[in-house]
CSV table of C-alpha atoms in Angstrom, one decimal:
chain,number,residue,atom,x,y,z
A,1461,MET,CA,1.4,-25.8,7.8
A,1462,ARG,CA,4.9,-24.4,8.5
A,1463,TYR,CA,6.0,-21.1,7.1
A,1464,ASP,CA,9.6,-20.3,6.2
A,1465,GLN,CA,10.5,-17.2,4.2
A,1466,ALA,CA,13.4,-17.5,1.9
A,1467,ARG,CA,16.8,-16.2,3.2
A,1468,TYR,CA,19.9,-15.8,1.1
A,1469,GLY,CA,23.3,-14.6,2.3
A,1470,ASP,CA,26.1,-15.5,4.6
A,1471,ASP,CA,26.5,-15.0,8.3
A,1472,GLU,CA,27.3,-11.3,7.9
A,1473,ARG,CA,24.6,-10.1,5.7
A,1474,TYR,CA,21.7,-10.9,3.5
A,1475,GLN,CA,21.7,-11.1,-0.3
A,1476,PRO,CA,24.3,-8.5,-1.4
A,1477,LEU,CA,23.3,-5.6,-3.5
A,1478,LEU,CA,23.9,-5.7,-7.2
A,1479,SER,CA,26.6,-3.1,-6.9
A,1480,GLU,CA,28.4,-5.3,-4.4
A,1481,LYS,CA,28.6,-8.2,-6.7
A,1482,ASP,CA,31.5,-9.0,-9.0
A,1483,THR,CA,32.3,-5.9,-10.9
A,1484,THR,CA,34.4,-5.0,-14.0
A,1485,GLU,CA,36.1,-1.7,-14.4
A,1486,VAL,CA,35.0,-0.1,-17.6
A,1487,LYS,CA,37.1,2.6,-19.2
A,1488,PRO,CA,35.5,5.0,-21.7
A,1489,GLY,CA,36.7,4.6,-25.2
A,1490,GLU,CA,38.7,7.3,-26.9
A,1491,GLY,CA,37.1,9.8,-29.2
A,1492,SER,CA,34.1,10.6,-27.0
A,1493,ALA,CA,32.1,13.5,-28.2
A,1494,LEU,CA,31.7,14.7,-24.6
A,1495,PRO,CA,34.2,17.2,-23.0
A,1496,ASP,CA,36.8,15.6,-20.8
A,1497,ASP,CA,35.4,17.4,-17.7
A,1498,LEU,CA,32.1,15.6,-18.2
A,1499,THR,CA,33.5,12.1,-18.5
A,1500,ARG,CA,34.7,9.7,-15.9
A,1501,ASP,CA,38.1,8.0,-16.1
A,1502,SER,CA,36.5,4.6,-15.3
A,1503,LEU,CA,33.3,3.1,-14.0
A,1504,GLU,CA,32.8,-0.1,-12.0
A,1505,LEU,CA,29.8,-2.0,-13.3
A,1506,PRO,CA,28.5,-5.4,-12.2
A,1507,SER,CA,29.8,-8.1,-14.5
A,1508,LEU,CA,26.9,-10.6,-14.4
A,1509,SER,CA,25.2,-12.9,-16.9
A,1510,GLU,CA,21.5,-12.7,-17.6
A,1511,PRO,CA,20.7,-15.8,-15.4
A,1512,GLU,CA,22.7,-14.3,-12.5
A,1513,LEU,CA,20.9,-11.1,-12.8
A,1514,ALA,CA,17.4,-12.8,-13.0
A,1515,ARG,CA,18.2,-15.0,-10.0
A,1516,HIS,CA,19.4,-12.0,-8.0
A,1517,TYR,CA,16.1,-10.2,-8.3
A,1518,THR,CA,14.1,-13.4,-7.9
A,1519,ARG,CA,15.9,-14.0,-4.6
A,1520,LEU,CA,15.2,-10.5,-3.4
A,1521,SER,CA,11.5,-10.9,-4.3
A,1522,GLN,CA,11.4,-14.2,-2.3
A,1523,MET,CA,12.8,-12.4,0.8
A,1524,ASN,CA,10.1,-9.8,0.6
A,1525,TRP,CA,6.4,-9.7,1.0
A,1526,GLY,CA,3.9,-8.2,-1.4
A,1527,VAL,CA,0.4,-8.5,-2.6
A,1528,GLU,CA,1.5,-11.3,-5.0
A,1529,SER,CA,2.8,-13.3,-2.0
A,1530,GLY,CA,-0.4,-13.3,0.0
A,1531,SER,CA,-3.1,-11.1,1.6
A,1532,TYR,CA,-2.1,-7.7,2.7
A,1533,PRO,CA,-4.9,-6.5,5.0
A,1534,LEU,CA,-3.7,-3.1,6.1
A,1535,GLY,CA,-6.7,-1.2,7.3
A,1536,SER,CA,-7.4,2.1,5.5
A,1537,CYS,CA,-4.7,1.4,3.0
A,1538,THR,CA,-6.3,-1.1,0.6
A,1539,MET,CA,-3.3,-3.1,-0.3
A,1540,LYS,CA,-4.9,-5.4,-2.8
A,1541,TYR,CA,-3.9,-7.5,-5.8
A,1542,ASN,CA,-4.6,-5.7,-9.0
A,1543,PRO,CA,-5.1,-7.6,-12.3
A,1544,LYS,CA,-2.1,-7.5,-14.6
A,1545,PHE,CA,-3.9,-6.5,-17.7
A,1546,THR,CA,-3.6,-2.9,-16.5
A,1547,GLU,CA,0.2,-3.3,-16.6
A,1548,GLU,CA,0.0,-4.3,-20.2
A,1549,VAL,CA,-2.0,-1.2,-20.9
A,1550,ALA,CA,0.6,1.0,-19.2
A,1551,ALA,CA,3.4,-0.9,-21.1
A,1552,ASP,CA,1.8,-0.3,-24.5
A,1553,GLU,CA,4.1,1.7,-26.7
A,1554,ASN,CA,1.3,4.1,-27.6
A,1555,ALA,CA,1.1,5.1,-23.9
A,1556,ALA,CA,4.7,6.3,-24.1
A,1557,VAL,CA,4.2,9.9,-25.4
A,1558,HIS,CA,6.2,12.9,-24.5
A,1559,PRO,CA,4.1,15.3,-22.3
A,1560,ASP,CA,5.3,18.3,-24.4
A,1561,ARG,CA,3.8,17.1,-27.6
A,1562,PRO,CA,1.2,19.4,-29.1
A,1563,ASP,CA,-2.4,18.5,-28.4
A,1564,GLU,CA,-3.3,17.7,-32.0
A,1565,THR,CA,-0.7,14.9,-32.0
A,1566,VAL,CA,-1.9,13.2,-28.7
A,1567,GLN,CA,-5.7,13.1,-29.2
A,1568,GLY,CA,-5.9,9.5,-28.0
A,1569,ASN,CA,-4.0,10.4,-24.8
A,1570,LEU,CA,-6.2,13.4,-24.2
A,1571,LYS,CA,-9.4,11.5,-24.8
A,1572,LEU,CA,-8.3,8.9,-22.2
A,1573,ARG,CA,-7.7,11.7,-19.7
A,1574,TYR,CA,-11.0,13.3,-20.6
A,1575,ASP,CA,-12.9,10.1,-20.2
A,1576,LEU,CA,-11.2,9.3,-16.9
A,1577,GLN,CA,-12.2,12.8,-15.6
A,1578,ARG,CA,-15.8,11.9,-16.6
A,1579,TYR,CA,-15.6,8.4,-15.0
A,1580,LEU,CA,-14.3,9.7,-11.7
A,1581,ALA,CA,-16.8,12.6,-11.7
A,1582,GLU,CA,-19.6,10.1,-12.1
A,1583,ILE,CA,-18.3,7.8,-9.5
A,1584,GLY,CA,-17.9,10.6,-6.9
A,1585,GLY,CA,-20.9,12.7,-7.8
A,1586,MET,CA,-18.6,15.6,-8.6
A,1587,ASP,CA,-18.8,18.2,-11.5
A,1588,ALA,CA,-15.2,18.4,-12.4
A,1589,VAL,CA,-12.0,16.4,-11.8
A,1590,THR,CA,-8.3,17.2,-12.0
A,1591,LEU,CA,-5.9,14.3,-12.6
A,1592,GLN,CA,-2.7,16.2,-11.7
A,1593,PRO,CA,-2.0,15.3,-8.0
A,1594,PRO,CA,0.5,12.5,-7.8
A,1595,ALA,CA,-0.7,10.8,-4.6
A,1596,GLY,CA,-3.5,10.8,-2.0
A,1597,ALA,CA,-1.8,13.3,0.3
A,1598,ALA,CA,-1.0,15.5,-2.7
A,1599,GLY,CA,-4.7,15.3,-3.6
A,1600,GLU,CA,-5.7,16.4,-0.1
A,1601,PHE,CA,-3.4,19.4,-0.2
A,1602,THR,CA,-4.6,20.3,-3.7
A,1603,GLY,CA,-8.3,20.0,-2.5
A,1604,ILE,CA,-7.8,22.2,0.6
A,1605,THR,CA,-5.7,24.7,-1.5
A,1606,VAL,CA,-8.7,24.9,-3.9
A,1607,ALA,CA,-11.0,25.5,-0.9
A,1608,LYS,CA,-8.7,28.2,0.3
A,1609,ALA,CA,-8.6,29.8,-3.2
A,1610,TYR,CA,-12.4,29.7,-3.3
A,1611,HIS,CA,-12.7,31.4,0.1
A,1612,ASP,CA,-10.1,34.0,-0.7
A,1613,HIS,CA,-11.8,34.8,-4.1
A,1614,HIS,CA,-15.1,35.4,-2.3
A,1615,ASP,CA,-13.4,37.3,0.6
A,1616,ASN,CA,-14.6,34.7,3.0
A,1617,ASP,CA,-12.6,35.2,6.2
A,1618,LYS,CA,-11.9,31.7,7.3
A,1619,SER,CA,-9.2,30.4,9.6
A,1620,GLU,CA,-10.1,26.9,10.7
A,1621,VAL,CA,-10.4,23.4,9.3
A,1622,ILE,CA,-12.1,20.7,11.4
A,1623,VAL,CA,-10.6,17.2,11.4
A,1624,PRO,CA,-12.0,14.2,13.3
A,1625,ALA,CA,-9.5,12.6,15.8
A,1626,SER,CA,-9.9,9.3,13.8
A,1627,ALA,CA,-8.8,10.9,10.5
A,1628,HIS,CA,-5.6,10.0,8.7
A,1629,GLY,CA,-2.6,12.0,9.9
A,1630,THR,CA,-2.3,13.5,6.5
A,1631,ASN,CA,-5.6,15.4,7.0
A,1632,PHE,CA,-4.1,17.3,10.0
A,1633,ALA,CA,-0.9,18.0,8.1
A,1634,THR,CA,-2.8,19.1,5.0
A,1635,ALA,CA,-4.9,21.7,6.8
A,1636,ALA,CA,-1.9,23.0,8.7
A,1637,MET,CA,0.3,23.3,5.6
A,1638,ALA,CA,-2.5,25.2,3.8
A,1639,GLY,CA,-2.3,27.8,6.7
A,1640,TYR,CA,-5.4,26.8,8.6
A,1641,GLU,CA,-5.7,26.3,12.4
A,1642,VAL,CA,-6.7,22.6,12.9
A,1643,VAL,CA,-9.7,21.9,15.2
A,1644,GLU,CA,-9.7,18.3,16.3
A,1645,LEU,CA,-13.1,16.7,16.7
A,1646,PRO,CA,-13.5,13.8,19.1
A,1647,SER,CA,-15.3,10.6,18.1
A,1648,GLY,CA,-18.7,9.8,19.7
A,1649,GLU,CA,-19.3,6.7,21.8
A,1650,ASP,CA,-20.6,4.9,18.7
A,1651,GLY,CA,-17.3,5.6,16.8
A,1652,ARG,CA,-18.9,8.1,14.5
A,1653,VAL,CA,-18.8,11.9,14.5
A,1654,ASP,CA,-20.0,13.4,17.8
A,1655,PHE,CA,-22.6,15.7,16.4
A,1656,GLU,CA,-22.9,17.8,19.5
A,1657,ALA,CA,-19.1,18.3,19.5
A,1658,LEU,CA,-19.3,19.2,15.8
A,1659,GLU,CA,-22.0,21.8,16.5
A,1660,ALA,CA,-19.8,23.3,19.1
A,1661,ALA,CA,-16.8,23.3,16.8
A,1662,VAL,CA,-18.4,24.8,13.7
A,1663,SER,CA,-18.3,28.6,13.5
A,1664,GLU,CA,-18.0,31.4,11.0
A,1665,GLU,CA,-14.3,30.6,11.1
A,1666,THR,CA,-14.8,27.2,9.6
A,1667,ALA,CA,-13.3,26.9,6.1
A,1668,ALA,CA,-13.9,23.1,5.8
A,1669,LEU,CA,-14.6,19.8,7.6
A,1670,MET,CA,-12.4,16.9,6.4
A,1671,LEU,CA,-14.2,13.6,6.7
A,1672,THR,CA,-13.8,10.0,5.6
A,1673,ASN,CA,-17.0,8.0,5.0
A,1674,PRO,CA,-17.1,5.1,5.9
A,1675,ASN,CA,-14.8,6.3,8.6
A,1676,THR,CA,-11.6,4.7,9.8
A,1677,VAL,CA,-13.3,1.8,11.6
A,1678,GLY,CA,-15.6,1.1,8.6
A,1679,LEU,CA,-18.7,2.9,10.0
A,1680,PHE,CA,-20.9,4.9,7.8
A,1681,GLU,CA,-21.6,8.4,9.0
A,1682,ARG,CA,-25.4,8.2,9.3
A,1683,ASP,CA,-25.8,11.9,10.1
A,1684,ILE,CA,-23.9,13.0,6.9
A,1685,ALA,CA,-26.9,15.0,5.6
A,1686,ASP,CA,-27.1,17.0,8.9
A,1687,ILE,CA,-23.3,17.3,9.0
A,1688,ALA,CA,-23.3,18.8,5.5
A,1689,GLU,CA,-26.1,21.2,6.3
A,1690,LEU,CA,-24.4,22.4,9.5
A,1691,VAL,CA,-21.0,23.0,7.7
A,1692,HIS,CA,-22.7,24.7,4.7
A,1693,ASP,CA,-24.8,27.0,6.9
A,1694,ALA,CA,-21.6,28.3,8.4
A,1695,GLY,CA,-20.2,29.0,5.0
A,1696,GLY,CA,-17.8,26.1,5.2
A,1697,LEU,CA,-17.0,23.3,2.6
A,1698,LEU,CA,-17.2,19.6,3.2
A,1699,TYR,CA,-14.1,17.7,2.1
A,1700,TYR,CA,-14.2,13.9,1.4
A,1701,ASP,CA,-11.1,11.8,2.0
A,1702,GLY,CA,-11.3,9.1,-0.6
A,1703,ALA,CA,-9.3,6.5,1.4
A,1704,ASN,CA,-12.5,4.4,1.9
A,1705,LEU,CA,-14.2,5.0,-1.4
A,1706,ASN,CA,-14.0,1.2,-1.9
A,1707,ALA,CA,-17.0,0.6,0.3
A,1708,LEU,CA,-19.2,3.1,-1.7
A,1709,LEU,CA,-18.5,2.1,-5.3
A,1710,GLY,CA,-21.8,1.9,-7.2
A,1711,ARG,CA,-23.8,2.4,-4.0
A,1712,GLY,CA,-23.3,6.0,-2.8
A,1713,ARG,CA,-21.6,9.1,-4.0
A,1714,PRO,CA,-19.9,11.7,-1.8
A,1715,GLY,CA,-21.4,14.5,-4.0
A,1716,ASP,CA,-24.9,13.3,-3.3
A,1717,MET,CA,-24.1,13.3,0.5
A,1718,GLY,CA,-23.2,17.0,0.3
A,1719,PHE,CA,-19.4,16.9,-0.1
A,1720,ASP,CA,-17.9,19.7,-2.1
A,1721,ILE,CA,-14.4,18.4,-2.7
A,1722,MET,CA,-12.9,15.0,-2.7
A,1723,HIS,CA,-9.7,13.2,-3.6
A,1724,TYR,CA,-9.6,9.7,-5.1
A,1725,ASN,CA,-6.8,7.3,-4.2
A,1726,VAL,CA,-6.9,5.7,-7.7
A,1727,HIS,CA,-3.9,3.5,-6.6
A,1728,LYS,CA,-6.0,2.1,-3.8
A,1729,THR,CA,-9.5,2.0,-5.2
A,1730,PHE,CA,-8.9,1.0,-8.8
A,1731,ALA,CA,-5.4,-0.2,-9.8
A,1732,THR,CA,-1.7,0.0,-9.0
A,1733,PRO,CA,-0.8,-1.5,-5.6
A,1734,HIS,CA,0.0,1.2,-3.1
A,1735,GLY,CA,3.0,1.2,-0.9
A,1736,GLY,CA,6.6,2.2,-0.5
A,1737,GLY,CA,5.8,5.8,-1.4
A,1738,GLY,CA,4.4,5.3,-4.8
A,1739,PRO,CA,3.8,5.4,-7.6
A,1740,GLY,CA,0.3,6.8,-7.1
A,1741,ALA,CA,-2.2,9.4,-8.2
A,1742,GLY,CA,-4.7,11.4,-6.3
A,1743,PRO,CA,-7.2,13.1,-8.6
A,1744,VAL,CA,-9.4,15.7,-7.0
A,1745,GLY,CA,-13.1,16.2,-7.8
A,1746,VAL,CA,-15.1,19.4,-7.0
A,1747,VAL,CA,-18.6,20.7,-7.4
A,1748,SER,CA,-19.2,23.3,-10.1
A,1749,ASP,CA,-18.6,26.4,-7.8
A,1750,LEU,CA,-15.0,25.3,-7.3
A,1751,ALA,CA,-14.2,24.1,-10.8
A,1752,ASP,CA,-12.5,27.4,-11.9
A,1753,PHE,CA,-9.9,26.9,-9.1
A,1754,LEU,CA,-8.6,23.5,-10.2
A,1755,PRO,CA,-4.9,23.1,-11.1
A,1756,ARG,CA,-3.8,23.6,-14.7
A,1757,PRO,CA,-3.8,22.2,-17.2
A,1758,HIS,CA,-7.2,20.6,-17.4
A,1759,VAL,CA,-8.6,18.7,-20.4
A,1760,ARG,CA,-11.8,19.6,-22.2
A,1761,ALA,CA,-13.6,18.7,-25.4
A,1762,ARG,CA,-14.9,20.7,-28.3
A,1763,ASP,CA,-17.4,19.6,-30.9
A,1764,GLU,CA,-17.0,20.0,-34.7
A,1765,ASP,CA,-18.4,23.6,-34.5
A,1766,GLY,CA,-15.6,24.5,-32.0
A,1767,GLU,CA,-18.0,24.8,-29.0
A,1768,VAL,CA,-16.8,23.4,-25.6
A,1769,VAL,CA,-18.8,20.4,-24.7
A,1770,ALA,CA,-19.9,20.8,-21.1
A,1771,ASP,CA,-22.0,17.7,-20.6
A,1772,GLY,CA,-19.2,15.1,-21.1
A,1773,ALA,CA,-20.9,13.5,-24.0
A,1774,ASP,CA,-18.9,10.6,-25.6
A,1775,ARG,CA,-19.1,11.5,-29.2
A,1776,GLU,CA,-16.8,10.7,-32.2
A,1777,ASP,CA,-16.8,14.3,-33.5
A,1778,LEU,CA,-15.0,15.7,-30.4
A,1779,THR,CA,-11.5,17.1,-30.2
A,1780,TYR,CA,-9.6,17.4,-27.0
A,1781,GLU,CA,-7.3,20.1,-25.6
A,1782,ARG,CA,-5.5,21.2,-22.5
A,1783,TYR,CA,-6.6,24.5,-20.9
A,1784,ASP,CA,-6.1,26.5,-17.8
A,1785,PRO,CA,-9.1,27.1,-15.5
A,1786,PRO,CA,-9.6,30.9,-15.1
A,1787,GLU,CA,-8.9,31.0,-11.3
A,1788,SER,CA,-6.5,28.1,-11.3
A,1789,ILE,CA,-4.3,27.5,-8.2
A,1790,GLY,CA,-1.5,26.6,-10.7
A,1791,LYS,CA,0.4,23.5,-11.3
A,1792,VAL,CA,0.7,20.9,-8.5
A,1793,HIS,CA,2.9,18.4,-10.4
A,1794,GLY,CA,5.1,18.3,-13.4
A,1795,PHE,CA,3.3,18.0,-16.7
A,1796,ASP,CA,-0.1,16.3,-16.4
A,1797,GLY,CA,0.3,14.0,-13.4
A,1798,ASN,CA,1.4,10.4,-13.1
A,1799,TRP,CA,0.2,9.4,-16.6
A,1800,LEU,CA,0.8,5.6,-16.5
A,1801,VAL,CA,-0.9,5.2,-13.1
A,1802,LEU,CA,-3.9,7.1,-14.5
A,1803,ALA,CA,-3.9,4.9,-17.6
A,1804,LYS,CA,-4.1,1.8,-15.4
A,1805,ALA,CA,-7.0,3.3,-13.4
A,1806,TYR,CA,-8.8,4.1,-16.6
A,1807,ALA,CA,-8.3,0.5,-17.8
A,1808,TYR,CA,-9.5,-0.9,-14.5
A,1809,ILE,CA,-12.7,1.2,-14.4
A,1810,ALA,CA,-13.5,0.6,-18.1
A,1811,ARG,CA,-13.0,-3.2,-17.8
A,1812,LEU,CA,-15.1,-3.6,-14.6
A,1813,GLY,CA,-17.8,-1.1,-15.6
A,1814,ASP,CA,-20.7,-0.2,-13.3
A,1815,GLU,CA,-21.6,-3.7,-12.3
A,1816,GLY,CA,-18.0,-4.7,-11.7
A,1817,LEU,CA,-17.3,-1.8,-9.4
A,1818,ARG,CA,-20.5,-2.4,-7.5
A,1819,ASP,CA,-19.6,-6.1,-7.2
A,1820,ALA,CA,-16.1,-5.1,-5.9
A,1821,SER,CA,-17.6,-3.0,-3.0
A,1822,ALA,CA,-20.0,-5.8,-2.1
A,1823,LYS,CA,-17.2,-8.4,-1.9
A,1824,ALA,CA,-15.0,-6.0,0.1
A,1825,THR,CA,-17.8,-5.7,2.7
A,1826,LEU,CA,-18.7,-9.4,2.6
A,1827,ASN,CA,-15.0,-10.4,3.1
A,1828,ALA,CA,-14.6,-8.0,6.0
A,1829,ASN,CA,-17.7,-9.2,7.8
A,1830,TYR,CA,-16.8,-12.9,7.1
A,1831,LEU,CA,-13.3,-12.5,8.4
A,1832,ALA,CA,-14.4,-10.6,11.6
A,1833,GLU,CA,-16.8,-13.5,12.3
A,1834,GLN,CA,-13.8,-16.0,12.3
A,1835,LEU,CA,-11.7,-14.0,14.8
A,1836,ASP,CA,-11.4,-14.7,18.5
A,1837,LEU,CA,-11.0,-11.0,19.0
A,1838,GLU,CA,-13.6,-8.3,20.0
A,1839,VAL,CA,-14.7,-5.9,17.4
A,1840,PRO,CA,-16.1,-3.0,19.4
A,1841,TYR,CA,-17.7,-0.9,16.6
A,1842,GLU,CA,-20.2,-2.3,14.1
A,1843,PRO,CA,-21.9,-2.7,11.7
A,1844,PHE,CA,-18.9,-2.0,9.6
A,1845,HIS,CA,-18.4,-2.1,5.9
A,1846,HIS,CA,-15.1,-2.9,4.1
A,1847,GLU,CA,-12.8,-2.7,7.2
A,1848,PHE,CA,-13.0,-3.2,10.9
A,1849,ALA,CA,-11.0,-2.5,14.0
A,1850,ALA,CA,-10.6,-5.5,16.3
A,1851,THR,CA,-8.9,-5.1,19.6
A,1852,ALA,CA,-6.1,-7.3,20.9
A,1853,GLY,CA,-7.4,-6.9,24.4
A,1854,ASP,CA,-4.7,-7.2,27.0
A,1855,ARG,CA,-2.1,-8.2,24.4
A,1856,ASP,CA,0.2,-5.7,22.7
A,1857,ALA,CA,-1.2,-5.3,19.2
A,1858,ALA,CA,2.3,-4.8,17.7
A,1859,ASP,CA,3.5,-8.1,19.3
A,1860,VAL,CA,0.5,-9.9,17.9
A,1861,ALA,CA,1.3,-8.5,14.5
A,1862,LYS,CA,4.9,-9.7,14.7
A,1863,GLY,CA,3.6,-13.1,15.7
A,1864,MET,CA,1.3,-13.2,12.7
A,1865,LEU,CA,4.3,-12.9,10.4
A,1866,ASP,CA,5.5,-16.3,11.6
A,1867,TYR,CA,2.3,-17.8,10.4
A,1868,GLY,CA,2.8,-16.7,6.8
A,1869,VAL,CA,0.5,-13.7,6.6
A,1870,HIS,CA,1.0,-10.0,6.6
A,1871,PRO,CA,-0.6,-8.4,9.7
A,1872,PRO,CA,-3.1,-5.5,9.7
A,1873,THR,CA,-2.5,-1.9,10.7
A,1874,THR,CA,-1.9,-1.7,14.4
A,1875,LYS,CA,-2.6,0.7,17.3
A,1876,TRP,CA,-4.7,3.0,15.1
A,1877,PRO,CA,-7.2,4.5,15.4
A,1878,GLU,CA,-6.3,5.4,18.9
A,1879,PHE,CA,-9.8,5.3,20.3
A,1880,VAL,CA,-9.8,1.5,19.8
A,1881,PRO,CA,-7.5,0.0,22.5
A,1882,GLU,CA,-4.7,-2.1,21.0
A,1883,ALA,CA,-6.4,-1.7,17.6
A,1884,MET,CA,-5.8,-4.1,14.7
A,1885,LEU,CA,-7.4,-2.3,11.8
A,1886,THR,CA,-8.1,-4.9,9.1
A,1887,GLU,CA,-9.2,-4.5,5.5
A,1888,PRO,CA,-9.2,-7.8,3.6
A,1889,THR,CA,-10.3,-6.3,0.3
A,1890,GLU,CA,-12.5,-7.8,-2.4
A,1891,VAL,CA,-9.8,-10.0,-4.0
A,1892,GLU,CA,-9.3,-12.6,-1.3
A,1893,SER,CA,-10.9,-16.1,-1.4
A,1894,ARG,CA,-12.6,-17.8,1.5
A,1895,ALA,CA,-9.6,-20.1,1.9
A,1896,GLU,CA,-7.2,-17.0,2.2
A,1897,LEU,CA,-9.5,-15.4,4.7
A,1898,ASP,CA,-9.6,-18.6,6.8
A,1899,ASP,CA,-5.8,-18.7,6.8
A,1900,LEU,CA,-5.7,-15.1,7.8
A,1901,ALA,CA,-8.2,-15.7,10.6
A,1902,ALA,CA,-6.2,-18.7,11.8
A,1903,ALA,CA,-3.0,-16.6,12.0
A,1904,PHE,CA,-4.9,-13.9,14.1
A,1905,ASN,CA,-6.2,-16.5,16.5
A,1906,ARG,CA,-2.9,-18.4,16.9
A,1907,ALA,CA,-0.8,-15.3,17.4
A,1908,VAL,CA,-3.1,-13.7,19.9
A,1909,THR,CA,-2.9,-16.8,22.1
A,1910,ASP,CA,0.8,-17.3,21.8
A,1911,ASP,CA,2.7,-17.0,25.1
A,1912,GLU,CA,4.6,-13.8,25.9
A,1913,GLU,CA,8.0,-15.3,25.2
A,1914,THR,CA,7.0,-16.5,21.8
A,1915,LEU,CA,5.6,-13.1,20.8
A,1916,ALA,CA,8.6,-11.2,22.2
A,1917,ALA,CA,10.9,-13.2,19.9
A,1918,ALA,CA,8.7,-13.0,16.8
A,1919,PRO,CA,9.2,-13.0,13.9
A,1920,THR,CA,11.6,-15.9,13.6
A,1921,GLN,CA,10.5,-17.4,10.3
A,1922,THR,CA,11.1,-14.3,8.1
A,1923,ALA,CA,14.1,-13.1,6.2
A,1924,ALA,CA,14.6,-10.3,8.7
A,1925,SER,CA,14.0,-10.7,12.4
A,1926,ARG,CA,12.4,-8.0,14.6
A,1927,ILE,CA,13.7,-4.6,13.9
A,1928,ASP,CA,14.1,-1.6,16.2
A,1929,GLN,CA,11.1,0.3,14.9
A,1930,VAL,CA,12.0,3.6,16.6
A,1931,SER,CA,15.5,3.7,15.3
A,1932,ALA,CA,14.4,2.5,11.9
A,1933,ALA,CA,12.0,5.5,11.7
A,1934,ARG,CA,14.3,8.1,13.2
A,1935,ASP,CA,17.8,7.0,12.1
A,1936,PRO,CA,17.4,4.9,9.0
A,1937,LYS,CA,20.3,3.2,7.5
A,1938,LEU,CA,19.5,3.1,3.8
A,1939,SER,CA,22.6,1.2,2.5
A,1940,TRP,CA,24.8,-1.6,3.7
A,1941,HIS,CA,27.7,0.8,3.6
A,1942,ALA,CA,26.0,3.0,6.2
A,1943,LEU,CA,25.2,0.0,8.3
A,1944,ASP,CA,28.8,-1.1,8.1
A,1945,ASP,CA,30.0,2.3,9.1
A,1946,ALA,CA,27.6,2.3,12.1
A,1947,THR,CA,28.9,-1.1,13.2
A,1948,ALA,CA,32.5,0.0,12.9
A,1949,ASP,CA,31.8,3.1,15.1
A,1950,GLU,CA,30.5,0.8,17.8
């Protein structure tokens, strides 16, 4: 099968931006109620018919790649197709409520939030959950800030946060931004936490250990009970990075493993495709000792006698209200968080239920193991769960990834974690069929055996050819005008 991605444009550029298409100068009418200094003399607006507008965006979508184009197996990012009924929920006119409305007028909205807090608490084995953080990294920072507030409140003199070398880069940044010294923990020979190294790192200065389980090569931390005991004995807290919660749904709970704080990437684990910087949501769950420090506002329920319901019972006589936890760290986002992302997560969890979530984690693990079996690449660490890190061996993993683009698939995460040489970290997710996995495996196997010249030129079949990744990251040109200016300077 031959792959050709759509390309539209002339020899100079790709599909022009909407603002660069045919425009008409619009002059404001006389008699405007606005002061003259607040109005423009004229405004150039695109003058396009509806078909022209629809075709413009269709062309752009055909030049791009997304989860609706094919598999998107980025390891530790869970780019997966999400069912569209959640979009319908978010688009419901009843979901469009102003966040400043009084509680008594938005009882349905507050009940949804309250129930989502309960659902997430049950899934994670936590006692309380805040929905405010707008992304996973924001959830991390919120969680570590809660930990810091807890230690400060109890006059615990703590200065260090331990982070495994294989952790997401945001873990290191989060700990440093919260004012802690970061202690990096090397991985053991089996890819898991090196327990002896952890024993040496833990001290009275340890405020927390940030851990992902399964870790970033899909391995379950078998010593998690001993790890939790070691950290707790030193007066530290155990933080769970929810990036890989997909593998645990319905099978294990971070709270039961001894974790005190966790964040959920609801945009990864439940609904709303993740990428491009948002939209997302990163709720944070904590054990009861930390609940008073959660951001404000929180949502709670009262029964018909006015008593706060603490057990999360789902009863028809309850009313719901926003309140501020007594030792709250304050607000971490405007209003109540990314409401529509949360509504989609609620819909996804409610639709799948316990069995559906458990089935999703089973299929995610099955798909990862099936795919790995079809690859002609070594997978150095196993048994893994929902993701694995293959090695490209003596080939450059980034080159192999570029080559895979020419075979009509999106490549995996490359060159991370660093303790796997030329790593290709792959997470097929639970949504892909056997045929899709076979196509993905075939692309892996073809690209890794392509000759050097072919890989060096790849990709050749996509709308954009190989970009200068360093310049794209350090000196981005975010509009055609900037690109034109740069070309003129040359």
